[in-house]
Short mmCIF file of C-alpha atoms in Angstrom, two decimals:
data_model
loop_
_atom_site.label_atom_id
_atom_site.label_comp_id
_atom_site.label_asym_id
_atom_site.label_seq_id
_atom_site.Cartn_x
_atom_site.Cartn_y
_atom_site.Cartn_z
CA LYS A 849 87.04 76.32 -0.59
CA ILE A 850 83.38 77.11 0.16
CA GLN A 851 80.99 74.21 -0.41
CA ILE A 852 77.45 75.22 -1.36
CA PRO A 853 74.83 72.83 0.09
CA GLU A 854 73.05 70.77 -2.54
CA LYS A 855 69.64 72.30 -1.77
CA TYR A 856 71.05 75.73 -2.65
CA THR A 857 72.75 74.56 -5.84
CA GLU A 858 69.38 73.27 -7.01
CA ARG A 859 67.79 76.64 -6.28
CA ILE A 860 70.60 78.44 -8.09
CA SER A 861 70.17 76.18 -11.11
CA THR A 862 66.41 76.83 -11.16
CA ALA A 863 66.99 80.58 -10.91
CA GLN A 864 69.50 80.43 -13.77
CA ASP A 865 67.02 78.54 -15.97
CA THR A 866 64.33 81.12 -15.25
CA MET A 867 66.71 83.99 -15.95
CA ASP A 868 67.85 82.43 -19.23
CA ARG A 869 64.28 81.94 -20.44
CA ASN A 870 63.20 85.46 -19.53
CA PHE A 871 66.30 87.04 -21.03
CA LEU A 872 65.80 85.10 -24.27
CA VAL A 873 62.22 86.40 -24.56
CA TRP A 874 63.52 89.94 -23.99
CA LEU A 875 66.17 89.52 -26.68
CA GLN A 876 63.67 88.14 -29.17
CA ASN A 877 61.44 91.16 -28.62
CA ARG A 878 63.93 94.00 -28.18
CA TYR A 879 67.40 93.09 -29.43
CA SER A 880 66.89 94.12 -33.07
CA GLY A 881 66.35 97.76 -32.06
CA LEU A 882 69.38 98.20 -29.82
CA ASN A 883 71.86 99.26 -32.49
CA ALA A 884 69.58 102.12 -33.59
CA MET A 885 69.71 103.70 -30.12
CA ALA A 886 71.88 106.74 -29.45
CA PRO A 887 75.44 105.77 -28.42
CA ASN A 888 75.65 108.14 -25.47
CA PRO A 889 76.27 106.12 -23.38
CA PRO A 890 76.93 103.14 -25.67
CA VAL A 891 74.32 100.37 -25.69
CA MET A 892 76.18 97.89 -27.91
CA VAL A 893 79.86 97.18 -28.48
CA SER A 894 79.51 98.72 -31.94
CA HIS A 895 78.60 102.05 -30.30
CA ILE A 896 81.89 102.34 -28.40
CA PRO A 897 84.04 104.05 -31.08
CA ARG A 898 81.25 106.57 -31.80
CA TYR A 899 80.96 107.32 -28.11
CA LEU A 900 84.72 107.86 -27.86
CA SER A 901 84.66 110.10 -30.93
CA ARG A 902 81.96 112.24 -29.32
CA ARG A 903 84.21 112.65 -26.30
CA MET A 904 86.72 114.30 -28.63
CA ASP A 905 84.27 116.61 -30.35
CA GLY A 906 85.31 120.20 -29.72
CA ASN A 907 88.16 119.11 -27.47
CA PRO A 908 91.46 118.90 -29.38
CA ASP A 909 93.34 117.93 -26.20
CA CYS A 910 91.22 114.83 -25.56
CA LYS A 911 92.92 111.49 -26.20
CA VAL A 912 91.48 108.04 -25.47
CA LEU A 913 92.75 104.57 -24.70
CA PHE A 914 90.26 101.76 -25.31
CA ILE A 915 91.23 98.39 -23.80
CA LEU A 916 89.19 95.39 -24.92
CA VAL A 917 89.71 92.35 -22.69
CA ASP A 918 88.69 89.47 -24.93
CA GLY A 919 86.15 87.14 -23.31
CA MET A 920 85.79 89.05 -20.04
CA ALA A 921 82.37 88.52 -18.44
CA VAL A 922 80.98 90.79 -15.74
CA GLU A 923 82.04 88.43 -12.95
CA GLN A 924 85.63 88.39 -14.19
CA TRP A 925 85.65 92.18 -14.38
CA LEU A 926 84.63 92.31 -10.71
CA ALA A 927 87.64 90.16 -9.80
CA ILE A 928 89.97 92.37 -11.86
CA LYS A 929 88.46 95.52 -10.38
CA ARG A 930 89.05 94.28 -6.81
CA ASP A 931 92.75 93.90 -7.54
CA MET A 932 92.91 97.36 -9.12
CA GLU A 933 91.18 98.95 -6.12
CA VAL A 934 93.69 97.42 -3.71
CA ARG A 935 96.60 98.72 -5.74
CA ASN A 936 95.13 102.11 -6.69
CA ALA A 937 92.83 103.52 -4.03
CA GLU A 938 92.70 106.87 -5.86
CA TRP A 939 91.11 105.38 -8.98
CA LYS A 940 87.39 105.67 -9.61
CA PHE A 941 85.35 103.41 -11.88
CA ASP A 942 82.39 104.68 -13.86
CA GLU A 943 80.71 101.36 -14.66
CA ASN A 944 78.15 100.69 -17.39
CA TYR A 945 77.26 97.71 -19.54
CA VAL A 946 76.86 97.07 -23.26
CA PHE A 947 75.44 94.29 -25.39
CA ALA A 948 77.63 91.99 -27.45
CA TRP A 949 76.53 91.05 -30.94
CA ALA A 950 74.59 87.83 -31.32
CA PRO A 951 76.21 85.41 -31.86
CA SER A 952 78.58 86.37 -29.06
CA LEU A 953 81.66 85.24 -30.97
CA THR A 954 84.97 87.07 -31.24
CA SER A 955 84.94 87.54 -35.00
CA PHE A 956 81.48 89.10 -34.85
CA SER A 957 81.57 91.15 -31.66
CA ARG A 958 85.22 92.16 -31.36
CA GLN A 959 85.43 93.33 -34.96
CA SER A 960 82.29 95.36 -34.36
CA ALA A 961 83.79 96.99 -31.26
CA PHE A 962 86.72 98.34 -33.30
CA ALA A 963 84.84 99.07 -36.53
CA GLY A 964 82.05 101.00 -34.83
CA LYS A 965 79.60 99.16 -37.11
CA PRO A 966 77.34 96.09 -37.04
CA PRO A 967 78.79 92.90 -38.58
CA VAL A 968 76.63 93.32 -41.69
CA PHE A 969 79.18 95.94 -42.82
CA PHE A 970 82.14 93.52 -42.90
CA PRO A 971 80.83 90.30 -44.53
CA SER A 972 84.16 89.43 -46.14
CA SER A 973 85.90 89.13 -42.75
CA ILE A 974 82.98 87.89 -40.65
CA PHE A 975 84.78 84.68 -39.65
CA SER A 976 88.17 86.31 -39.09
CA THR A 977 89.79 88.91 -36.83
CA ASP A 978 92.57 89.90 -39.24
CA ARG A 979 91.05 93.28 -40.15
CA GLU A 980 90.49 94.76 -36.69
CA LYS A 981 93.43 97.14 -37.01
CA SER A 982 92.20 98.42 -40.37
CA HIS A 983 88.66 98.77 -38.99
CA TRP A 984 89.95 100.90 -36.09
CA SER A 985 92.06 103.08 -38.37
CA ALA A 986 89.25 103.51 -40.91
CA PHE A 987 86.82 104.59 -38.20
CA TRP A 988 89.12 107.28 -36.83
CA ASN A 989 90.27 108.45 -40.26
CA GLY A 990 86.59 108.90 -41.09
CA ASN A 991 86.16 110.95 -37.94
CA GLY A 992 88.92 113.45 -38.61
CA LEU A 993 92.09 111.89 -37.13
CA LYS A 994 95.33 111.52 -39.03
CA THR A 995 97.05 108.16 -39.36
CA ASP A 996 99.87 109.16 -36.98
CA GLU A 997 97.24 109.95 -34.30
CA ILE A 998 95.88 106.39 -34.31
CA ARG A 999 97.38 103.23 -32.82
CA PHE A 1000 96.22 99.63 -32.44
CA GLU A 1001 97.92 96.80 -30.54
CA LYS A 1002 96.93 93.22 -29.80
CA TYR A 1003 98.74 91.52 -26.91
CA THR A 1004 98.58 87.73 -26.63
CA GLN A 1005 101.04 88.00 -23.73
CA ASP A 1006 101.29 90.68 -21.06
CA PRO A 1007 103.24 93.68 -22.39
CA ASP A 1008 106.31 94.75 -20.47
CA GLN A 1009 106.93 98.26 -19.18
CA ALA A 1010 108.96 99.23 -22.22
CA GLY A 1011 106.21 98.05 -24.53
CA ILE A 1012 103.62 100.11 -22.67
CA GLU A 1013 105.85 103.18 -22.82
CA ARG A 1014 106.30 102.78 -26.58
CA LEU A 1015 102.54 102.52 -26.95
CA LEU A 1016 101.74 105.67 -24.99
CA ASN A 1017 104.71 107.97 -25.57
CA GLU A 1018 104.14 109.03 -29.16
CA PRO A 1019 103.42 112.77 -28.87
CA ASP A 1020 100.62 113.06 -31.46
CA MET A 1021 98.68 109.99 -30.31
CA ARG A 1022 94.93 110.53 -29.72
CA ALA A 1023 93.14 107.19 -30.21
CA ILE A 1024 94.69 103.92 -29.04
CA GLY A 1025 92.91 100.57 -29.27
CA VAL A 1026 94.31 97.61 -27.34
CA ILE A 1027 93.25 93.96 -27.22
CA LEU A 1028 94.27 91.75 -24.29
CA THR A 1029 93.58 88.07 -25.03
CA GLN A 1030 94.60 86.49 -21.73
CA VAL A 1031 91.13 86.07 -20.20
CA ASP A 1032 89.83 84.40 -23.37
CA SER A 1033 92.84 82.06 -23.35
CA ILE A 1034 92.11 81.16 -19.73
CA MET A 1035 88.49 80.45 -20.65
CA HIS A 1036 89.31 78.15 -23.54
CA GLY A 1037 91.78 76.26 -21.34
CA ALA A 1038 89.50 76.04 -18.31
CA CYS A 1039 89.20 72.46 -17.05
CA LEU A 1040 87.69 73.18 -13.61
CA GLY A 1041 84.61 75.09 -14.73
CA SER A 1042 83.70 78.68 -13.96
CA ALA A 1043 85.14 78.50 -10.43
CA GLY A 1044 88.54 77.43 -11.76
CA MET A 1045 88.44 80.14 -14.38
CA MET A 1046 87.73 82.79 -11.74
CA THR A 1047 90.77 81.64 -9.77
CA GLN A 1048 93.01 81.95 -12.82
CA VAL A 1049 91.62 85.35 -13.80
CA GLY A 1050 92.26 86.58 -10.26
CA LEU A 1051 95.85 85.37 -10.52
CA TRP A 1052 96.28 87.14 -13.87
CA ALA A 1053 94.84 90.34 -12.41
CA SER A 1054 97.26 90.18 -9.48
CA GLN A 1055 100.15 90.34 -11.94
CA SER A 1056 98.89 93.86 -12.79
CA ALA A 1057 99.51 93.84 -16.54
CA MET A 1058 96.32 95.76 -17.32
CA ALA A 1059 96.68 97.96 -14.25
CA ASN A 1060 100.13 99.03 -15.46
CA ILE A 1061 98.70 100.15 -18.81
CA VAL A 1062 95.87 102.03 -17.12
CA GLU A 1063 98.18 103.70 -14.60
CA MET A 1064 100.60 105.00 -17.20
CA ALA A 1065 97.83 106.12 -19.53
CA LEU A 1066 96.15 108.13 -16.78
CA LEU A 1067 99.45 109.78 -15.93
CA LYS A 1068 99.85 110.78 -19.57
CA GLY A 1069 96.40 112.37 -19.71
CA PHE A 1070 94.44 109.70 -21.56
CA GLU A 1071 90.79 108.95 -20.93
CA VAL A 1072 90.81 105.19 -20.26
CA TYR A 1073 87.96 102.85 -21.16
CA ILE A 1074 87.75 99.09 -20.62
CA SER A 1075 85.27 96.68 -22.19
CA SER A 1076 84.88 93.19 -23.63
CA ASP A 1077 83.55 91.61 -26.79
CA HIS A 1078 81.60 88.80 -25.10
CA GLY A 1079 81.30 87.01 -21.80
CA ASN A 1080 81.26 83.29 -21.07
CA VAL A 1081 79.14 80.65 -19.39
CA GLU A 1082 79.60 77.15 -17.99
CA SER A 1083 77.67 74.80 -20.27
CA VAL A 1084 76.83 71.10 -20.56
CA GLY A 1085 77.24 69.17 -23.79
CA ILE A 1086 74.19 67.87 -25.67
CA GLY A 1087 76.16 66.22 -28.47
CA ARG A 1088 77.77 67.51 -31.64
CA PRO A 1089 75.73 67.88 -34.83
CA SER A 1090 77.07 65.93 -37.80
CA GLU A 1091 76.49 68.63 -40.41
CA GLY A 1092 79.31 67.55 -42.70
CA VAL A 1093 80.30 70.64 -44.66
CA GLU A 1094 76.94 72.38 -44.19
CA ALA A 1095 77.89 74.61 -41.25
CA GLU A 1096 79.95 77.70 -42.04
CA LEU A 1097 81.06 77.96 -38.41
CA ARG A 1098 80.94 75.25 -35.75
CA GLY A 1099 80.93 76.94 -32.36
CA GLN A 1100 80.18 75.22 -29.07
CA ARG A 1101 77.19 77.46 -28.36
CA VAL A 1102 76.16 78.31 -31.92
CA ARG A 1103 76.32 76.95 -35.46
CA ILE A 1104 76.27 79.34 -38.43
CA PHE A 1105 74.73 78.27 -41.77
CA ASP A 1106 74.50 80.03 -45.12
CA ASN A 1107 71.07 78.68 -46.04
CA PRO A 1108 67.88 77.87 -44.11
CA ASP A 1109 67.61 74.27 -45.31
CA SER A 1110 70.94 73.28 -43.76
CA ARG A 1111 69.99 74.93 -40.50
CA ALA A 1112 66.59 73.22 -40.49
CA ARG A 1113 68.16 69.79 -40.94
CA VAL A 1114 70.35 70.25 -37.87
CA ARG A 1115 67.52 71.73 -35.83
CA ALA A 1116 65.41 68.66 -36.58
CA LEU A 1117 68.05 66.60 -34.77
CA PHE A 1118 68.31 69.10 -31.89
CA PRO A 1119 64.73 70.43 -31.49
CA GLU A 1120 65.55 72.49 -28.38
CA THR A 1121 67.89 74.74 -30.37
CA ILE A 1122 67.00 78.34 -31.28
CA GLU A 1123 66.86 79.75 -34.81
CA TRP A 1124 67.95 83.39 -34.94
CA PRO A 1125 67.25 86.00 -37.64
CA PRO A 1126 70.27 87.78 -39.17
CA ASN A 1127 69.77 91.00 -37.16
CA GLY A 1128 72.70 93.23 -38.06
CA LEU A 1129 74.46 90.28 -39.71
CA PRO A 1130 75.19 89.40 -43.34
CA GLU A 1131 72.13 87.73 -44.88
CA ASN A 1132 73.90 84.40 -45.24
CA CYS A 1133 74.76 84.19 -41.50
CA LEU A 1134 71.91 82.07 -40.15
CA ALA A 1135 72.52 81.17 -36.52
CA LEU A 1136 71.32 78.12 -34.61
CA PHE A 1137 71.91 78.51 -30.88
CA ALA A 1138 72.13 75.88 -28.18
CA ALA A 1139 69.39 76.68 -25.67
CA GLY A 1140 69.86 77.61 -22.00
CA ARG A 1141 73.25 76.39 -20.73
CA ALA A 1142 73.64 73.68 -23.38
CA ALA A 1143 76.62 73.31 -25.71
CA PHE A 1144 77.39 71.46 -28.93
CA ALA A 1145 79.93 69.28 -27.17
CA PRO A 1146 80.12 65.61 -26.12
CA LYS A 1147 76.99 64.73 -24.17
CA GLY A 1148 77.36 65.51 -20.47
CA GLU A 1149 80.74 67.27 -20.79
CA ARG A 1150 81.04 70.53 -18.80
CA ILE A 1151 82.89 73.37 -20.50
CA VAL A 1152 83.30 77.13 -20.17
CA THR A 1153 82.57 78.73 -23.53
CA HIS A 1154 80.77 81.53 -25.37
CA GLY A 1155 78.81 82.35 -28.51
CA GLY A 1156 75.32 81.96 -27.09
CA LEU A 1157 72.45 84.11 -25.88
CA SER A 1158 72.81 83.94 -22.10
CA LEU A 1159 72.96 87.07 -19.96
CA GLN A 1160 76.58 86.27 -19.03
CA GLU A 1161 77.63 86.06 -22.70
CA MET A 1162 75.60 88.94 -24.11
CA ILE A 1163 76.06 91.74 -21.56
CA VAL A 1164 79.61 92.91 -20.87
CA PRO A 1165 81.17 95.73 -18.83
CA PHE A 1166 81.97 99.16 -20.22
CA ILE A 1167 84.07 101.10 -17.73
CA ARG A 1168 85.78 104.46 -17.63
CA VAL A 1169 88.71 104.53 -15.21
CA GLY A 1170 89.65 107.93 -13.79
CA LEU A 1171 91.24 109.61 -10.82
CA ASN A 1172 89.39 110.73 -7.69
#
């Protein structure tokens, strides 16, 4: 294990604080206009389905596989990519990056990635992920595909070879959406910080579950894309607000309220928190973010989590995997 001298850890911490402050200013000034940008290439996770649909325009033989690795930050993608490169030297990676939705929570950002729309368009399921399959199907039905040309699968455990074959072998299939939840599960169980999480993600990558899906899909002529709904960051607890029933959602990096008075009462107790306008969100989703690398967790406790406005949470990979 490499030990970083204390003088360098202090410098790294200072650099992170500066980066967080500057990125927050950028988001406050520019974030609200990102969804209106052209999705070629995609700028936000909500652009991804539209980008994939454009790949199909005028090309009836084009078929796509979109793999969303829940909770995968850029640094975890780099670990996964290294394992893929060792196993598959003939693969090439066209790497770009997209913005998650703020708050960088699964029910906001992952739904958006499969619906092809901002969260304001699905207020009834904003705190759930139960409708992702119907979102994916509705998007592709609206863009000219038949129901038997669309498939959606969510894997909470690594799929076996037979499961992958069933997924890819249907002859009329043109648009497949897949969720892999393993990285997010590792994150929420991480007890050794970001370093421990990276070790576990590397171990998961070495078992080649995702590489197997990619390999078979490429052999069957699919265009393969990989992305995430949000990243993650190691944070330090500043205490938990006692909102009673006022908060609609109690995340570790963000609280969601349905009225400004409730949010203001909690902010008065935590003055360093950040009020956020409902950009692209239902009007009654009023976010209060923990600032910097702070978390609404027991004071001083270190956790790996997501939901906030840091660079690591808000910018995620968007990769096309192909053959050299």
